[in-house]
Each structure stands twice: as structure tokens, then as C-alpha cells.
Amino acid sequence: MPANRQVLLDNRPKGEATVDNFKLVSSQTPPLQDGQVLVRHHYLSLDPYMRGRMNEGRSYAQPQPLGEVMIGGTVGEVVESRHPKYQPGDQVQGMGGWQEYSVVDAGQPGALRKLDTTRVPLSHHLGAVGMPGVTGWYGLVKIIEPRAGQTIAVSAASGAVGSAVGVLAKARGCRAVGIAGGPDKCRYVTEDLGFDACIDYKQHADAASLSRALRQACPDGIDGYFENVGGMVMDAVMLRMNAFSRIALCGMISGYDGRPIPMSYPQLMLTNRMRVEGFIVSEHMEVWPDALKELGELVGSGRLRPRETVAQGLESAPEAFLGLLRGRNFGKQLVKLV
């Protein structure tokens, strides 16, 4: 059996995460039992939710156990199979973690998903046509419930989730307004993704300034907001929300180092009779087939053009992950393992 390099969570962060929280080890993959398959990972997905899992405190998911392989989505190829449904050469997606190989009990529901890479490249099944894309689809379609002519705003608009939200909103006849960090990301959001406007939050020192820019970009106010960031960005958007508007709370990356995230205008939820709902996409598996079908068509037709930042080799994963938390990536952050 092949040697398998793995990244473990060695200790929990105190404040900001560092490379010293992780440990690179090597082990042998165990022989397969009946019903198992051996997968060689080609790409590892790095996502903001992993930062919350590194903490010991209560969150929406169990903490990442110390001394075990970091959790993470993977795509790759079956190299050996003792399950009738899978053959060597099948391309699959699963939660293989931060390692080069995984042994998977293929009979478990949701453990592996076979992929069709004829129209959608393998790596996009970890981004636009994977968990991030479905996250955008669920928050927009099921919580924001957009109607043609409405204005939909999304923070972290150039990322794997936010980019999908805007393209899906445009497909439903909405005005899509993004918030992103830096001129390159904003240009991608408007020129490549087709958003109507994108505001560079780095040009604004406070929520009042950002909110003035939003007023220009959203002359009719904001009917639906997809939240990935929290903090100053959310405060600015709250000042522009319409009566009976909806907010899908997906991420709060501004507070992932454990600091509280104050909110300046909670009274506006009442004043505007807003619907605010947090969600975790893995709790809504029933929507995945419909979401993946639409997202696959958008990517296959070129209407959704995902951007990727790709780090090379498993040893680069910790640094790439810390860069993601600081906004250094552009689009979906991946690690190429082959």
C-alpha cells in the first residue's frame, strides 16, 4: 500500500491561527476491507469553516480532534476498490481530509460521489459545482427567495460562494451587487461574472463610508443580502436594507479568530421587519441534486466562470489556509496534490 502524507491538527490556536498549529506526518494506508475503496486525492479544498473547527468551543460542528487529519473536501481518483459500485479510474468527490490518500467506506450514504468531468473540470467540483456553490444556491434560493427586479447584495463576492450567488441572482432577473477587497477582485466580479456593480470595501474606513457607496450602487435599496463577512461590512449593508428584506447568514469571517463581532444596528431588523436566517448547507442535502444541476449548467455554458488560487503540494496547505483567512486568495482556494 502507498505511503500517505497527512496534515494533523497538532494544537489549538490561541487567537490567530498559525502554521505551528499543524503537523505534517507520513503513514501507510491500511489494506482495504470489503466495501472500501482507496482514493488518491488530486485536489484538497480549503474553506473558512475549518477555522471554527480548530477551536474547542461550541460551534455548529464538532471540534476537529487533536492529533487527527484535518477535515476537508477532496476530489480524486479511485485507485483500488472492494466495492461493486466503484472501479479504479472513477473520479470521485468526498471528505478525504488534508492527506494524499483516503480509505473510504463507500457504502455509507454521502461518503463518495462519482463525478462527470466532461463539461466541468475536476477542481470545480470543490468550488462552483460543489459545496461552496450549493451553499450560495441554498442561501439565495431558499432564504432570500429572490424575485425578478429585486436587488441582491453579497459580501466576499469574488469568492467561491459569493460568485455563485451573484450569477444565480442574475439568472433570476435580479440586480446583483458585490462587495469585495481590491480592484482586481471587483473587476472580476463585474466583468467576468456579470454583476451590475462591485464595491471595494478596502476603499472605505468605516461603515458610514461604505454605506454611502452602497446607496449609489443600490438606488432602490437592498432586498436580499448574502452575508459571508460580518462586522463593518454587515453594518454598512444593514443601513441600506429595504422593508421585508431577507439576509442569509452564511459566514462571519471577520470574527473567525475568536473575537466578538459587534453589530451596530440590530434595531433595523425590527424596523424593516427583516428575515435573518443562518444555515449550514450540509443540513440540507435534499437540495443538492437541483443545485448541482443548475450550477453545472452555468459553469458548462460559461456563464459562471470560477476563479481558483491553487497551492502546490500538501506541505503548502497550512500557509495557503492562513492566506485564505486573510483574504490573500482570489476565488476558490485549493491545494493540488498530484
Tab-separated table of C-alpha atoms in Angstrom:
chain	number	residue	atom	x	y	z
A	1	MET	CA	0.000	0.000	0.000
A	2	PRO	CA	1.258	3.542	-0.751
A	3	ALA	CA	2.773	5.897	1.805
A	4	ASN	CA	0.355	8.655	2.726
A	5	ARG	CA	1.380	12.153	3.830
A	6	GLN	CA	-1.116	13.802	6.196
A	7	VAL	CA	-1.568	17.157	7.942
A	8	LEU	CA	-2.818	16.819	11.531
A	9	LEU	CA	-4.184	19.435	13.923
A	10	ASP	CA	-1.376	19.386	16.491
A	11	ASN	CA	-2.644	22.051	18.934
A	12	ARG	CA	-5.452	24.591	19.157
A	13	PRO	CA	-4.922	28.246	18.177
A	14	LYS	CA	-4.747	30.929	20.852
A	15	GLY	CA	-6.157	33.878	18.924
A	16	GLU	CA	-4.920	33.899	15.333
A	17	ALA	CA	-4.152	30.515	13.767
A	18	THR	CA	-0.514	29.849	12.812
A	19	VAL	CA	1.410	27.185	10.887
A	20	ASP	CA	2.567	25.810	14.265
A	21	ASN	CA	-0.974	24.537	14.925
A	22	PHE	CA	-0.413	21.897	12.211
A	23	LYS	CA	1.899	18.900	11.856
A	24	LEU	CA	2.933	17.071	8.658
A	25	VAL	CA	3.324	13.279	9.112
A	26	SER	CA	3.559	10.181	6.909
A	27	SER	CA	1.852	6.829	7.397
A	28	GLN	CA	0.971	3.678	5.453
A	29	THR	CA	-2.545	3.342	4.057
A	30	PRO	CA	-4.195	0.261	5.593
A	31	PRO	CA	-5.264	-2.731	3.440
A	32	LEU	CA	-8.831	-2.470	2.121
A	33	GLN	CA	-11.731	-4.311	3.753
A	34	ASP	CA	-14.821	-5.399	1.826
A	35	GLY	CA	-16.907	-2.349	0.841
A	36	GLN	CA	-13.958	0.055	0.958
A	37	VAL	CA	-12.168	1.996	-1.777
A	38	LEU	CA	-8.766	3.691	-1.847
A	39	VAL	CA	-8.864	7.224	-3.297
A	40	ARG	CA	-5.824	9.199	-4.489
A	41	HIS	CA	-6.670	12.854	-3.892
A	42	HIS	CA	-5.926	15.256	-6.732
A	43	TYR	CA	-7.199	18.441	-5.046
A	44	LEU	CA	-7.933	19.484	-1.462
A	45	SER	CA	-10.436	22.247	-0.724
A	46	LEU	CA	-9.550	24.909	1.864
A	47	ASP	CA	-12.562	26.712	3.355
A	48	PRO	CA	-13.164	29.302	6.090
A	49	TYR	CA	-15.362	26.937	8.159
A	50	MET	CA	-12.223	24.940	9.035
A	51	ARG	CA	-11.041	27.774	11.295
A	52	GLY	CA	-14.061	27.367	13.583
A	53	ARG	CA	-13.458	23.619	13.786
A	54	MET	CA	-9.937	24.243	15.116
A	55	ASN	CA	-11.369	25.787	18.311
A	56	GLU	CA	-12.516	23.722	21.260
A	57	GLY	CA	-15.578	25.857	21.978
A	58	ARG	CA	-19.144	25.223	20.906
A	59	SER	CA	-19.877	25.782	17.229
A	60	TYR	CA	-22.307	24.377	14.686
A	61	ALA	CA	-19.997	21.393	14.141
A	62	GLN	CA	-17.884	19.146	16.352
A	63	PRO	CA	-14.380	20.490	17.023
A	64	GLN	CA	-11.578	18.993	14.942
A	65	PRO	CA	-9.958	16.323	17.194
A	66	LEU	CA	-6.304	16.930	18.077
A	67	GLY	CA	-3.788	14.551	16.535
A	68	GLU	CA	-6.117	13.643	13.655
A	69	VAL	CA	-6.143	14.523	9.948
A	70	MET	CA	-7.657	17.962	9.319
A	71	ILE	CA	-11.153	17.744	7.837
A	72	GLY	CA	-11.618	18.880	4.239
A	73	GLY	CA	-13.319	18.200	0.933
A	74	THR	CA	-11.344	16.374	-1.755
A	75	VAL	CA	-11.649	15.229	-5.350
A	76	GLY	CA	-9.585	12.462	-6.850
A	77	GLU	CA	-9.444	9.041	-8.435
A	78	VAL	CA	-10.257	5.558	-7.196
A	79	VAL	CA	-7.021	3.529	-7.335
A	80	GLU	CA	-8.300	0.326	-5.697
A	81	SER	CA	-11.822	-0.864	-4.938
A	82	ARG	CA	-13.535	-3.575	-2.944
A	83	HIS	CA	-16.971	-2.083	-3.580
A	84	PRO	CA	-19.046	-3.132	-6.620
A	85	LYS	CA	-20.163	0.419	-7.427
A	86	TYR	CA	-16.636	1.837	-7.830
A	87	GLN	CA	-13.873	0.895	-10.253
A	88	PRO	CA	-10.240	2.056	-10.464
A	89	GLY	CA	-10.179	5.220	-12.567
A	90	ASP	CA	-13.544	6.554	-11.321
A	91	GLN	CA	-13.331	10.238	-10.439
A	92	VAL	CA	-14.953	10.966	-7.097
A	93	GLN	CA	-15.612	13.696	-4.543
A	94	GLY	CA	-15.648	13.169	-0.779
A	95	MET	CA	-14.401	14.437	2.580
A	96	GLY	CA	-10.960	12.879	2.380
A	97	GLY	CA	-9.226	15.497	4.544
A	98	TRP	CA	-5.753	17.027	4.418
A	99	GLN	CA	-3.948	13.951	3.118
A	100	GLU	CA	-2.870	12.382	-0.166
A	101	TYR	CA	-4.955	9.194	0.074
A	102	SER	CA	-8.077	8.120	1.932
A	103	VAL	CA	-9.700	4.763	2.612
A	104	VAL	CA	-13.468	5.251	2.313
A	105	ASP	CA	-16.379	3.041	3.382
A	106	ALA	CA	-18.082	3.528	0.040
A	107	GLY	CA	-21.423	2.087	1.158
A	108	GLN	CA	-22.036	4.911	3.632
A	109	PRO	CA	-24.597	7.445	2.309
A	110	GLY	CA	-22.860	10.574	1.049
A	111	ALA	CA	-19.343	9.222	1.610
A	112	LEU	CA	-18.400	9.439	-2.091
A	113	ARG	CA	-19.973	10.985	-5.166
A	114	LYS	CA	-18.996	9.973	-8.706
A	115	LEU	CA	-18.152	12.939	-10.905
A	116	ASP	CA	-18.733	13.700	-14.559
A	117	THR	CA	-15.781	15.819	-15.698
A	118	THR	CA	-16.729	16.039	-19.390
A	119	ARG	CA	-18.048	19.637	-19.069
A	120	VAL	CA	-16.890	20.668	-15.593
A	121	PRO	CA	-13.180	20.321	-14.702
A	122	LEU	CA	-12.378	18.128	-11.695
A	123	SER	CA	-11.303	21.002	-9.437
A	124	HIS	CA	-14.571	22.930	-9.940
A	125	HIS	CA	-16.400	20.118	-8.116
A	126	LEU	CA	-14.843	21.521	-4.930
A	127	GLY	CA	-15.981	25.062	-5.725
A	128	ALA	CA	-18.685	26.331	-8.046
A	129	VAL	CA	-20.169	22.861	-8.648
A	130	GLY	CA	-19.521	21.621	-5.123
A	131	MET	CA	-20.196	22.593	-1.520
A	132	PRO	CA	-19.482	26.356	-1.951
A	133	GLY	CA	-21.748	26.627	-4.992
A	134	VAL	CA	-24.556	24.722	-3.268
A	135	THR	CA	-24.100	26.992	-0.237
A	136	GLY	CA	-24.686	30.024	-2.443
A	137	TRP	CA	-27.667	28.337	-4.115
A	138	TYR	CA	-29.377	27.410	-0.836
A	139	GLY	CA	-28.954	30.812	0.818
A	140	LEU	CA	-30.184	32.651	-2.261
A	141	VAL	CA	-32.995	30.387	-3.423
A	142	LYS	CA	-34.370	29.101	-0.118
A	143	ILE	CA	-33.759	32.012	2.298
A	144	ILE	CA	-33.517	35.185	0.199
A	145	GLU	CA	-36.126	33.891	-2.312
A	146	PRO	CA	-35.258	36.470	-4.992
A	147	ARG	CA	-37.798	37.855	-7.412
A	148	ALA	CA	-37.038	39.476	-10.759
A	149	GLY	CA	-36.229	43.164	-10.462
A	150	GLN	CA	-35.019	42.951	-6.852
A	151	THR	CA	-31.530	43.980	-5.713
A	152	ILE	CA	-29.358	41.245	-4.192
A	153	ALA	CA	-26.069	42.099	-2.460
A	154	VAL	CA	-23.331	39.657	-1.462
A	155	SER	CA	-20.115	40.125	0.525
A	156	ALA	CA	-16.892	38.259	-0.383
A	157	ALA	CA	-18.348	38.430	-3.883
A	158	SER	CA	-15.261	37.151	-5.711
A	159	GLY	CA	-15.036	34.012	-3.571
A	160	ALA	CA	-16.325	30.552	-4.393
A	161	VAL	CA	-19.654	31.125	-2.603
A	162	GLY	CA	-20.232	34.788	-3.410
A	163	SER	CA	-19.509	34.431	-7.130
A	164	ALA	CA	-22.185	31.738	-7.415
A	165	VAL	CA	-24.733	33.880	-5.538
A	166	GLY	CA	-24.393	36.764	-7.987
A	167	VAL	CA	-24.590	34.638	-11.140
A	168	LEU	CA	-27.594	32.743	-9.768
A	169	ALA	CA	-29.283	36.051	-8.892
A	170	LYS	CA	-28.676	37.422	-12.392
A	171	ALA	CA	-30.189	34.232	-13.847
A	172	ARG	CA	-33.349	35.088	-11.870
A	173	GLY	CA	-33.599	38.614	-13.281
A	174	CYS	CA	-32.164	40.434	-10.259
A	175	ARG	CA	-29.711	43.295	-9.887
A	176	ALA	CA	-26.550	41.808	-8.329
A	177	VAL	CA	-24.183	43.994	-6.288
A	178	GLY	CA	-20.966	42.602	-4.852
A	179	ILE	CA	-18.614	43.706	-2.093
A	180	ALA	CA	-15.004	42.538	-2.434
A	181	GLY	CA	-11.469	43.554	-1.446
A	182	GLY	CA	-9.313	45.257	-4.085
A	183	PRO	CA	-9.735	46.499	-7.682
A	184	ASP	CA	-8.783	43.175	-9.312
A	185	LYS	CA	-11.456	41.257	-7.433
A	186	CYS	CA	-14.065	43.934	-8.158
A	187	ARG	CA	-13.182	43.920	-11.863
A	188	TYR	CA	-13.588	40.118	-11.987
A	189	VAL	CA	-16.973	40.384	-10.246
A	190	THR	CA	-18.376	42.834	-12.789
A	191	GLU	CA	-16.542	41.872	-15.997
A	192	ASP	CA	-16.257	38.069	-15.699
A	193	LEU	CA	-19.265	37.260	-13.528
A	194	GLY	CA	-21.640	39.918	-14.841
A	195	PHE	CA	-22.621	41.599	-11.555
A	196	ASP	CA	-24.161	45.057	-12.032
A	197	ALA	CA	-21.726	46.682	-9.574
A	198	CYS	CA	-18.999	45.811	-7.084
A	199	ILE	CA	-17.730	47.940	-4.196
A	200	ASP	CA	-14.165	47.699	-2.924
A	201	TYR	CA	-14.568	47.732	0.860
A	202	LYS	CA	-10.836	48.448	1.252
A	203	GLN	CA	-11.521	51.972	-0.056
A	204	HIS	CA	-13.744	52.706	2.972
A	205	ALA	CA	-12.560	53.380	6.508
A	206	ASP	CA	-15.895	52.785	8.201
A	207	ALA	CA	-19.448	51.537	7.755
A	208	ALA	CA	-20.851	55.004	7.023
A	209	SER	CA	-18.499	55.496	4.054
A	210	LEU	CA	-19.156	52.001	2.688
A	211	SER	CA	-22.888	52.523	3.121
A	212	ARG	CA	-22.758	55.732	1.035
A	213	ALA	CA	-21.117	53.749	-1.776
A	214	LEU	CA	-23.840	51.115	-1.447
A	215	ARG	CA	-26.516	53.801	-1.799
A	216	GLN	CA	-25.091	54.736	-5.205
A	217	ALA	CA	-24.836	51.092	-6.315
A	218	CYS	CA	-28.288	50.197	-4.957
A	219	PRO	CA	-30.540	53.208	-5.654
A	220	ASP	CA	-33.648	51.149	-4.834
A	221	GLY	CA	-32.194	49.707	-1.628
A	222	ILE	CA	-31.317	46.064	-0.985
A	223	ASP	CA	-33.961	43.321	-0.947
A	224	GLY	CA	-31.722	40.358	-0.206
A	225	TYR	CA	-28.245	40.094	1.295
A	226	PHE	CA	-25.951	37.062	1.396
A	227	GLU	CA	-23.587	37.525	4.363
A	228	ASN	CA	-20.108	35.984	4.435
A	229	VAL	CA	-18.172	38.550	6.462
A	230	GLY	CA	-19.985	40.314	9.331
A	231	GLY	CA	-18.536	43.342	11.114
A	232	MET	CA	-18.248	46.701	9.337
A	233	VAL	CA	-19.480	45.278	6.030
A	234	MET	CA	-22.692	43.964	7.555
A	235	ASP	CA	-23.265	47.262	9.395
A	236	ALA	CA	-22.957	49.169	6.107
A	237	VAL	CA	-25.401	46.858	4.332
A	238	MET	CA	-27.936	46.976	7.202
A	239	LEU	CA	-28.334	50.733	6.598
A	240	ARG	CA	-29.452	50.029	3.001
A	241	MET	CA	-31.849	47.095	3.569
A	242	ASN	CA	-35.465	47.540	2.477
A	243	ALA	CA	-38.611	46.719	4.405
A	244	PHE	CA	-39.314	42.952	4.371
A	245	SER	CA	-35.779	42.228	3.128
A	246	ARG	CA	-34.015	38.907	3.791
A	247	ILE	CA	-30.493	38.086	4.980
A	248	ALA	CA	-28.920	34.646	4.543
A	249	LEU	CA	-26.194	34.328	7.194
A	250	CYS	CA	-23.530	32.027	5.813
A	251	GLY	CA	-20.186	33.144	7.267
A	252	MET	CA	-18.638	35.622	9.667
A	253	ILE	CA	-15.022	35.534	8.559
A	254	SER	CA	-14.242	38.834	10.316
A	255	GLY	CA	-14.606	37.037	13.647
A	256	TYR	CA	-13.005	33.657	12.958
A	257	ASP	CA	-10.093	34.402	15.294
A	258	GLY	CA	-12.474	34.221	18.223
A	259	ARG	CA	-13.077	37.940	18.778
A	260	PRO	CA	-16.700	39.073	19.263
A	261	ILE	CA	-18.349	40.717	16.247
A	262	PRO	CA	-20.328	43.737	17.438
A	263	MET	CA	-23.398	44.782	15.456
A	264	SER	CA	-24.236	48.475	15.253
A	265	TYR	CA	-27.833	48.495	14.033
A	266	PRO	CA	-29.758	45.406	15.247
A	267	GLN	CA	-32.889	47.578	15.644
A	268	LEU	CA	-33.141	47.738	11.832
A	269	MET	CA	-34.169	44.071	11.809
A	270	LEU	CA	-37.314	45.115	13.631
A	271	THR	CA	-37.832	48.450	11.888
A	272	ASN	CA	-37.635	46.774	8.467
A	273	ARG	CA	-39.355	43.505	9.528
A	274	MET	CA	-36.361	41.635	8.158
A	275	ARG	CA	-35.965	37.893	7.938
A	276	VAL	CA	-32.474	36.877	9.088
A	277	GLU	CA	-31.568	33.185	8.948
A	278	GLY	CA	-28.326	31.319	9.450
A	279	PHE	CA	-27.780	27.973	7.756
A	280	ILE	CA	-25.335	25.101	7.295
A	281	VAL	CA	-25.532	23.594	3.818
A	282	SER	CA	-24.775	20.017	4.951
A	283	GLU	CA	-28.105	20.055	6.825
A	284	HIS	CA	-29.983	20.489	3.541
A	285	MET	CA	-28.811	17.553	1.418
A	286	GLU	CA	-32.239	17.375	-0.256
A	287	VAL	CA	-31.444	20.459	-2.386
A	288	TRP	CA	-28.016	19.299	-3.609
A	289	PRO	CA	-29.174	17.492	-6.795
A	290	ASP	CA	-31.168	20.513	-8.064
A	291	ALA	CA	-28.444	22.950	-7.048
A	292	LEU	CA	-25.604	20.942	-8.629
A	293	LYS	CA	-27.600	20.553	-11.845
A	294	GLU	CA	-28.111	24.314	-12.236
A	295	LEU	CA	-24.547	25.156	-11.186
A	296	GLY	CA	-23.114	22.571	-13.589
A	297	GLU	CA	-25.112	24.111	-16.435
A	298	LEU	CA	-23.934	27.629	-15.537
A	299	VAL	CA	-20.266	26.548	-15.471
A	300	GLY	CA	-20.586	24.331	-18.564
A	301	SER	CA	-22.157	27.176	-20.561
A	302	GLY	CA	-19.521	29.696	-19.429
A	303	ARG	CA	-21.959	31.970	-17.571
A	304	LEU	CA	-20.275	31.153	-14.260
A	305	ARG	CA	-16.515	31.418	-14.681
A	306	PRO	CA	-14.913	30.354	-11.401
A	307	ARG	CA	-11.524	31.673	-10.365
A	308	GLU	CA	-9.118	29.475	-8.412
A	309	THR	CA	-5.996	30.008	-6.317
A	310	VAL	CA	-4.014	26.751	-6.321
A	311	ALA	CA	-1.213	25.944	-3.865
A	312	GLN	CA	1.148	23.114	-4.830
A	313	GLY	CA	1.690	20.077	-2.593
A	314	LEU	CA	0.233	19.028	0.746
A	315	GLU	CA	3.010	20.767	2.697
A	316	SER	CA	1.711	24.128	1.381
A	317	ALA	CA	-1.792	23.634	2.877
A	318	PRO	CA	-1.279	25.389	6.259
A	319	GLU	CA	0.178	28.577	4.718
A	320	ALA	CA	-2.471	28.594	1.982
A	321	PHE	CA	-5.205	28.206	4.619
A	322	LEU	CA	-3.896	31.135	6.670
A	323	GLY	CA	-3.741	33.204	3.467
A	324	LEU	CA	-7.397	32.372	2.788
A	325	LEU	CA	-8.403	33.656	6.240
A	326	ARG	CA	-6.579	36.926	5.474
A	327	GLY	CA	-8.176	37.341	2.038
A	328	ARG	CA	-5.000	36.644	0.061
A	329	ASN	CA	-6.651	34.111	-2.257
A	330	PHE	CA	-8.631	35.012	-5.375
A	331	GLY	CA	-11.701	32.815	-5.832
A	332	LYS	CA	-11.667	29.222	-4.615
A	333	GLN	CA	-8.595	28.164	-2.599
A	334	LEU	CA	-7.311	24.697	-3.500
A	335	VAL	CA	-4.237	22.573	-2.900
A	336	LYS	CA	-3.058	20.437	-5.849
A	337	LEU	CA	-1.807	17.093	-4.569
A	338	VAL	CA	-0.679	15.335	-7.782
